[in-house]
Short mmCIF file of C-alpha atoms in Angstrom, two decimals:
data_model
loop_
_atom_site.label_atom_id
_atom_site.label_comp_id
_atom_site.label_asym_id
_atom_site.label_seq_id
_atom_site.Cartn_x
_atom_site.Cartn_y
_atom_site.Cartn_z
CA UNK S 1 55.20 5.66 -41.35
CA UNK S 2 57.50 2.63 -42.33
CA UNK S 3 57.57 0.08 -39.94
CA UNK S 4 60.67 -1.94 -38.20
CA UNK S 5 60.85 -5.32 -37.15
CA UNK S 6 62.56 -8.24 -36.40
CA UNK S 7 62.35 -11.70 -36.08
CA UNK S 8 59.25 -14.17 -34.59
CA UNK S 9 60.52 -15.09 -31.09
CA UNK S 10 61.92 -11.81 -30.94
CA UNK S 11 65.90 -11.65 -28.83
CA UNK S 12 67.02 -8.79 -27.65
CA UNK S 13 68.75 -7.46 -30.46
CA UNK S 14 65.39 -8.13 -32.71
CA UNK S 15 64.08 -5.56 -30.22
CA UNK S 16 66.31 -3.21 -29.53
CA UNK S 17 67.89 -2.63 -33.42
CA UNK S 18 63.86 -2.15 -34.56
CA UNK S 19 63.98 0.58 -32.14
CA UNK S 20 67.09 2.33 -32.86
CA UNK S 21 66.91 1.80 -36.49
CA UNK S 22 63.37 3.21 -36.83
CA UNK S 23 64.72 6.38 -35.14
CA UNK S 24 68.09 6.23 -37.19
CA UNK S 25 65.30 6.05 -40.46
CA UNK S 26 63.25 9.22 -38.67
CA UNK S 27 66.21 11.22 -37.78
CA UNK S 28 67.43 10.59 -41.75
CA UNK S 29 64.13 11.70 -43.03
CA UNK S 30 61.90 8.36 -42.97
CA UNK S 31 59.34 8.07 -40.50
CA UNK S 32 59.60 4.90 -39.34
CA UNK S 33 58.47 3.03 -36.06
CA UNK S 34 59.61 -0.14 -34.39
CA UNK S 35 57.22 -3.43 -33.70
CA UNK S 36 57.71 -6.79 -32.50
CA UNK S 37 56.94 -9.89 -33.85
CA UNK S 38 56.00 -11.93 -30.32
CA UNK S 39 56.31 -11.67 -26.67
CA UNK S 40 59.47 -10.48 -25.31
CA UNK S 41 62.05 -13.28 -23.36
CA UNK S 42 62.71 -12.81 -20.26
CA UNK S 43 66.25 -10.67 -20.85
CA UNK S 44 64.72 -7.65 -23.06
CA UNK S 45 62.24 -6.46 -20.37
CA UNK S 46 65.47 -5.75 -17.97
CA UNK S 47 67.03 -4.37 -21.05
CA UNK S 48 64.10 -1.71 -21.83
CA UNK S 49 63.95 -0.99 -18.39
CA UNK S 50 67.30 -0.42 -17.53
CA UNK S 51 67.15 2.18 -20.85
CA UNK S 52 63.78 3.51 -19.83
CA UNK S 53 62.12 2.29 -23.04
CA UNK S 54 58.38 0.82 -23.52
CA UNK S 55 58.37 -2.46 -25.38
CA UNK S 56 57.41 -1.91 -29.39
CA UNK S 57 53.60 -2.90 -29.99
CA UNK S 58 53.22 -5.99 -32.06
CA UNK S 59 53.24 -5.54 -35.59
CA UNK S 60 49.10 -5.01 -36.82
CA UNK S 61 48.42 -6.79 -39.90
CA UNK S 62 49.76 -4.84 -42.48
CA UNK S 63 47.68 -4.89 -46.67
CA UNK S 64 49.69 -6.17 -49.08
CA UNK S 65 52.07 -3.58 -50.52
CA UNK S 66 52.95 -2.09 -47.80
CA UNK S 67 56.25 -1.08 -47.01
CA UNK S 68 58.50 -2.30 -44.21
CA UNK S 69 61.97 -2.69 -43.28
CA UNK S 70 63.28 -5.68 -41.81
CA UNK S 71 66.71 -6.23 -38.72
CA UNK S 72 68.32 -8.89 -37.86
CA UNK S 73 66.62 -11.14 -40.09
CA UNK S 74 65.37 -11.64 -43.75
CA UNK S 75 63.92 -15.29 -44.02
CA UNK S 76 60.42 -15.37 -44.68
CA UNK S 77 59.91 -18.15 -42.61
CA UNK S 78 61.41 -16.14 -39.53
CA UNK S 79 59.24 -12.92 -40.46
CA UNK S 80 55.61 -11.37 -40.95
CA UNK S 81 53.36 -14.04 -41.90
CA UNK S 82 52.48 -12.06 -45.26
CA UNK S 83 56.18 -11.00 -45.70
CA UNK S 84 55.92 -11.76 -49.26
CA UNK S 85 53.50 -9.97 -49.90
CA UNK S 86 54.80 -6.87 -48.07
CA UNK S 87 56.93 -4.41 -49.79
CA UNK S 88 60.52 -4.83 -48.75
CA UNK S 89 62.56 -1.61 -48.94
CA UNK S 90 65.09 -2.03 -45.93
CA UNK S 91 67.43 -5.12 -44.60
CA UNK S 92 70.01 -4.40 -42.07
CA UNK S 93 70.99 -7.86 -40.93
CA UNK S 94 74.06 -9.93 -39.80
CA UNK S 95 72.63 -13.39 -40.95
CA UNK S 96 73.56 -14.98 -44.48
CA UNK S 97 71.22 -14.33 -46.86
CA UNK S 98 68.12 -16.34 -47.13
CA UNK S 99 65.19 -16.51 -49.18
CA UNK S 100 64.40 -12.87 -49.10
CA UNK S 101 62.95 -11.22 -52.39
CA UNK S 102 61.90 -7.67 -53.68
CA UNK S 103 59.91 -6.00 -56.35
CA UNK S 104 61.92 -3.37 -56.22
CA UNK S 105 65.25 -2.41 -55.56
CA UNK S 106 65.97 -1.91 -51.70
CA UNK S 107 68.35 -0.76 -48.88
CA UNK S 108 70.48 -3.78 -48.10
CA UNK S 109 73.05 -3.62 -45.10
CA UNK S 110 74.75 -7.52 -44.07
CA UNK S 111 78.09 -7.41 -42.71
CA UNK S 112 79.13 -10.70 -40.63
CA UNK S 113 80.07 -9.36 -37.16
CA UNK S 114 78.52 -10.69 -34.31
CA UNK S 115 75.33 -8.71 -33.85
CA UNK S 116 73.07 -6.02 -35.99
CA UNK S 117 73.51 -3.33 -33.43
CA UNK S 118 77.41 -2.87 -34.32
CA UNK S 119 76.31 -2.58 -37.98
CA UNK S 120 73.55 0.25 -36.96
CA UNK S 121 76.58 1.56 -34.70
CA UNK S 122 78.92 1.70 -38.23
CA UNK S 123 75.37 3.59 -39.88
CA UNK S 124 75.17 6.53 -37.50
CA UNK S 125 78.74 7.32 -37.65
CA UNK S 126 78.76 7.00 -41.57
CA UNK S 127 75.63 9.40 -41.49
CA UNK S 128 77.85 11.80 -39.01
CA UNK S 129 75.17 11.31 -36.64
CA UNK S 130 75.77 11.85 -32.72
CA UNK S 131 74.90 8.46 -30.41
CA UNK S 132 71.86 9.31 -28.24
CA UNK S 133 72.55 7.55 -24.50
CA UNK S 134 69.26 5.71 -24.88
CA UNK S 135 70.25 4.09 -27.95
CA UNK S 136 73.69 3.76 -26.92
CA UNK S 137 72.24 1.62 -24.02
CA UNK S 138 70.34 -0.29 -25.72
CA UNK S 139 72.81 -1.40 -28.88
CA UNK S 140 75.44 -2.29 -25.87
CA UNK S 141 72.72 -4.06 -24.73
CA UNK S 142 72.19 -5.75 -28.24
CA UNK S 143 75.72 -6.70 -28.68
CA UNK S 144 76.24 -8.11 -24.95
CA UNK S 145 73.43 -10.33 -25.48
CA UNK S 146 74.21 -11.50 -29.00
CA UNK S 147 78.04 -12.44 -28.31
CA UNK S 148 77.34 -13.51 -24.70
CA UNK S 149 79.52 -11.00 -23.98
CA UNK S 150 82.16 -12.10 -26.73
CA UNK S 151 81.71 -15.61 -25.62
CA UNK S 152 79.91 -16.73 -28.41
CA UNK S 153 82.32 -17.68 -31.89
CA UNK S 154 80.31 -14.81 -33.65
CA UNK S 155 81.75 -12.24 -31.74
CA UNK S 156 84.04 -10.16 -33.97
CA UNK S 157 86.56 -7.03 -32.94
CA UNK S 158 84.03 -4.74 -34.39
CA UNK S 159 81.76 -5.95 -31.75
CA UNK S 160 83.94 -5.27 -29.12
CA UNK S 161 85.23 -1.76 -30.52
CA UNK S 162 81.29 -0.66 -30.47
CA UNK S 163 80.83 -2.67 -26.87
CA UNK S 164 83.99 -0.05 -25.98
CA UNK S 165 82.57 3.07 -27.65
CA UNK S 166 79.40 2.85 -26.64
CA UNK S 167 79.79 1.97 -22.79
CA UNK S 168 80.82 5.17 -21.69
CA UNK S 169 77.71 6.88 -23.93
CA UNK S 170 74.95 4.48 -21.78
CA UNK S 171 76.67 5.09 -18.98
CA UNK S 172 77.37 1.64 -18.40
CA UNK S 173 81.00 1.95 -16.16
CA UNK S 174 81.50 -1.82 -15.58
CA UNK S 175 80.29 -3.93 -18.68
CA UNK S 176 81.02 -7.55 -17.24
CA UNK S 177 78.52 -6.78 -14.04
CA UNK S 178 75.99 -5.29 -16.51
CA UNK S 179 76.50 -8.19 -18.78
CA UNK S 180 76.01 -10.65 -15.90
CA UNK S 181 72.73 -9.07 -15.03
CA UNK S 182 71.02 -9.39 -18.37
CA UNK S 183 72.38 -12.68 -18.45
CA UNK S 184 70.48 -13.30 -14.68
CA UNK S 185 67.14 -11.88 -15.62
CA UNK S 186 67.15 -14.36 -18.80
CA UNK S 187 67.58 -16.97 -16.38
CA UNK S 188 64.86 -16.13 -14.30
CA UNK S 189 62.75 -18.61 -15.74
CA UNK S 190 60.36 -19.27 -13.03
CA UNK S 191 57.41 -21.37 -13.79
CA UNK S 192 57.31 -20.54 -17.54
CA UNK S 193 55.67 -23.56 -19.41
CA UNK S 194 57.75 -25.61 -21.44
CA UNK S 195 55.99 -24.57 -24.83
CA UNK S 196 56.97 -20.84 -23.92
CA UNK S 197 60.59 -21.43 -22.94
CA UNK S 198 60.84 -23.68 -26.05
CA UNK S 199 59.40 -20.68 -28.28
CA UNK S 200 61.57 -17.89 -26.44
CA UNK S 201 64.55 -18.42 -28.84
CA UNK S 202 63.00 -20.54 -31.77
CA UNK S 203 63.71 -20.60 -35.32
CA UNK S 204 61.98 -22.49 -38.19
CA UNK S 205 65.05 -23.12 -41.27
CA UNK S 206 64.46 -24.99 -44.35
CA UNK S 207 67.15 -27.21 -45.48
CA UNK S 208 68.36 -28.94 -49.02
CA UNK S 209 67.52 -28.12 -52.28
CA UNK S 210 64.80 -25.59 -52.46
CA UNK S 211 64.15 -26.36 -56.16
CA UNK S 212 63.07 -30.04 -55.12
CA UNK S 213 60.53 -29.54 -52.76
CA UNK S 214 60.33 -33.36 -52.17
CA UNK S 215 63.90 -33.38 -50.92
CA UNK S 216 63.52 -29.98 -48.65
CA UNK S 217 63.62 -30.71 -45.18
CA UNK S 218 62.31 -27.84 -42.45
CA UNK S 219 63.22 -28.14 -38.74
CA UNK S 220 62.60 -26.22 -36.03
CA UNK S 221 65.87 -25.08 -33.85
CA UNK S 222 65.71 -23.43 -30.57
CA UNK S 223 68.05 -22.51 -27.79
CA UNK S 224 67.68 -21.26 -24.34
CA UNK S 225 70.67 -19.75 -23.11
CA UNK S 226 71.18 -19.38 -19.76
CA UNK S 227 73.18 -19.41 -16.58
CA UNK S 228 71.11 -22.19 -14.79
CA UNK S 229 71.26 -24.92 -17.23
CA UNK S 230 70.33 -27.50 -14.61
CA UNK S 231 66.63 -26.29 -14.05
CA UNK S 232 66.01 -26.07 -17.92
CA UNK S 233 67.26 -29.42 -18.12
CA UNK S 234 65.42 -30.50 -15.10
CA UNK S 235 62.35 -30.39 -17.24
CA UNK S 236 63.72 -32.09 -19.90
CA UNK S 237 60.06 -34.36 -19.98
CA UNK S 238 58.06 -30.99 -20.63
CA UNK S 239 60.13 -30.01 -23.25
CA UNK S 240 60.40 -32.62 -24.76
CA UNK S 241 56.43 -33.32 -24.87
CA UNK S 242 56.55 -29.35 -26.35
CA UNK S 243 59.39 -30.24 -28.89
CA UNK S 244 56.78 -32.96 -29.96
CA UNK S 245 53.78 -30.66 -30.31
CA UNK S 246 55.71 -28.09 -32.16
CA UNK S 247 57.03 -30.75 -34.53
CA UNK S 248 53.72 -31.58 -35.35
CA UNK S 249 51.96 -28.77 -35.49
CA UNK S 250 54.58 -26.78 -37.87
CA UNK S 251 54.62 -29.89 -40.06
CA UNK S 252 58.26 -30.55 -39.46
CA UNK S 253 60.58 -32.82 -40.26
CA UNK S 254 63.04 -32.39 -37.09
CA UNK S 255 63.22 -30.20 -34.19
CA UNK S 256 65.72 -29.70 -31.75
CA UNK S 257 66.81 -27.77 -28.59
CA UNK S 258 69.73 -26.73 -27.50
CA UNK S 259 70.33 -25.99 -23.68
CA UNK S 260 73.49 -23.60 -23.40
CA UNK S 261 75.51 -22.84 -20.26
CA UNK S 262 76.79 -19.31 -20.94
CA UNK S 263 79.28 -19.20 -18.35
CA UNK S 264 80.66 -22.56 -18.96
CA UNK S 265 80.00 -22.21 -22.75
CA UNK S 266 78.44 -25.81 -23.48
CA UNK S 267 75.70 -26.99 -25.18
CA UNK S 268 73.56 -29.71 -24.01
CA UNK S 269 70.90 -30.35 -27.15
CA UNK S 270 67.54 -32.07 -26.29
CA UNK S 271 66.72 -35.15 -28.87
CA UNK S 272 63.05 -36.17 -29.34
CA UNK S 273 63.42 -39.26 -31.62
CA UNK S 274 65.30 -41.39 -33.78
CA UNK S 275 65.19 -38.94 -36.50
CA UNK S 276 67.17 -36.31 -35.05
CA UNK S 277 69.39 -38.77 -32.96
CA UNK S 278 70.20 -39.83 -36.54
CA UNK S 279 71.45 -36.26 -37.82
CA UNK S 280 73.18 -35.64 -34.86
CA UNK S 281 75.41 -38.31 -34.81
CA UNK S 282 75.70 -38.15 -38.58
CA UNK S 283 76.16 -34.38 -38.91
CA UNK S 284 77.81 -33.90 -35.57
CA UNK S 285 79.32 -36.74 -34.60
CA UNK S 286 77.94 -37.20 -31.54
CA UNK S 287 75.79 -39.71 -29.72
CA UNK S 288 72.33 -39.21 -28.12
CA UNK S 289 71.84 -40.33 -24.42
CA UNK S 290 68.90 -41.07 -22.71
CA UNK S 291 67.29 -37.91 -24.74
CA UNK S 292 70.48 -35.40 -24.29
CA UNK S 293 73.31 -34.66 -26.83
CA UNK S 294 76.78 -33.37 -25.76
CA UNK S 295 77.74 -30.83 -28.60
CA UNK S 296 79.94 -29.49 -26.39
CA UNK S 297 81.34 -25.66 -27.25
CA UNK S 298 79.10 -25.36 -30.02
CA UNK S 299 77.24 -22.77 -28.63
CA UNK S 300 76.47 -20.51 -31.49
CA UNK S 301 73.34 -21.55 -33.70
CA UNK S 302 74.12 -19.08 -36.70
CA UNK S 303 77.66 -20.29 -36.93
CA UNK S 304 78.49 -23.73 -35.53
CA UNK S 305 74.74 -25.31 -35.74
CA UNK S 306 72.84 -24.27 -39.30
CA UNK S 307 75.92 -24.56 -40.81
CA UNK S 308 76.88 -28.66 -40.31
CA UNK S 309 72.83 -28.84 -40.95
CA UNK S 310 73.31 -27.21 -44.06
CA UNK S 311 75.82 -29.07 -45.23
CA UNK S 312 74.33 -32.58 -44.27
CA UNK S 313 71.05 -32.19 -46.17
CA UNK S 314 72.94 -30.79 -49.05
CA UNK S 315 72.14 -32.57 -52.50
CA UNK S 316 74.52 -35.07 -53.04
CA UNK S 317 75.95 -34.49 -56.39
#
């Protein structure tokens, strides 16, 4: 049995394409079967209800060897702890390429559209394979919550082809009002302690030269999207006294948090210290105020964030 899985801090479409891929694998002739690599945020519950799916189990610990297949992901600092030591023999992932490495030669699918489920979409009609409602529902769901419902810059016309195709197969008849749910239950944040809301959407990325391990910087970037930016930001001291744990405890050199306003489509980053009010304004040309950054419509951490932090810890030549 292969197993499936996505990313730590696992998003929607981390959940949802292990579970349609591993039965896209099965129904090909590799038994396969989805995990999860963390507790679920508060959208994806909605989502597996509203397709009358149980969560995946989280992943055991696997011996070394073993095979696996990896969505929407393929750093190792993003994956199983003992990734490296795993046997690698799928990718299907809409991310650039990171650090990932294999023994052997393996199935690689990246394609830069706006979400993995439109590339597992692309798979099953390649393979001549019919779209099961339940899977339908749940790679809608995928793509909805990945593009903010084409407001994020990722989204791509692919996306919203398979967002058109696949609506009528979930049985989905008004996409917006479906959208607007998901996008309510991920806003239902409740109580939820600062050190989980940081770690709902949280990703660790190494930056500079990896050759020079003195000059590689690794910071921590997370990003709560939802519709009630004003709570999350009322507890800007919590998170902020979380930012500062995480920091230290994952040895990092920066960390930051971005707050983003899906219907309005702004970002509002929290800044712990000096050190990352000094990248921002450097990278991003912006100023840090009493702890808050306006990046304004830079909403999209794949594509408008990683990059400028890419480029700014660059070696110079």
């Amino acid at each position: 049995m292969l197993p499936v899985f996505g990313h730590t801090n696992p998003d929607t479409d981390a959940v949802t394409s292990a579970l349609v891929y591993a039965r896209l694998l099965t129904r090909l002739g590799t038994e396969a079967q989805a995990y999860r690599l963390g507790e679920l945020n508060f959208e994806t519950p909605y989502v597996l209800r509203e397709a009358g799916v149980e969560a995946p189990e989280l992943l055991p610990d696997l011996p070394a060897g073993t095979a696996v297949a990896l969505v929407d992901h393929n750093e190792s600092a993003q994956s199983a702890a003992n990734l490296t030591e795993l046997t690698v023999t799928h990718v299907v992932d809409h991310h650039k390429l990171g650090d990932l490495t294999t023994a052997q030669p393996a199935l690689l699918r990246f394609e830069p559209v706006g979400c993995t489920a439109t590339i597992l979409l692309a798979m099953h009609r390649e393979a001549g394979l019919s779209i099961e409602p339940v899977d339908a529902r749940l790679m809608l769901s995928a793509i909805l919550s990945d593009t903010l419902h084409f407001r994020s810059p990722t989204t791509t016309p692919r996306d919203r082809e398979a967002v058109a195709f696949l609506a009528p197969i979930a049985g989905v008849g008004d996409v917006e009002a479906y959208a607007l749910a998901m996008f309510a239950a991920k806003s239902d944040l409740g109580d939820t302690p600062a050190e989980t809301l940081l770690r709902m959407d949280y990703k660790v990325f190494p930056f500079g030269d990896a050759s020079q391990p003195q000059r590689l910087q690794t910071w921590g970037l997370g990003v709560i999207e939802t519709t009630n930016p004003g709570y999350v930001l009322g507890r800007q001291v919590e998170l902020l006294e979380a930012m500062d744990h995480a920091r230290a405890e994952g040895g990092l050199n920066g960390i930051l948090l971005s707050v983003v306003d899906i219907l309005r489509e702004h970002n509002t980053t929290l800044v712990l210290s000096a050190t990352e009010e000094k990248v921002l304004r450097e990278a991003f040309g912006v100023e840090t105020q009493q702890g808050r950054a306006d990046l304004g419509n830079r909403i999209s951490r794949k594509k408008q964030l990683v990059p400028l932090l890419e480029a700014y810890f660059a070696p110079q030549a």
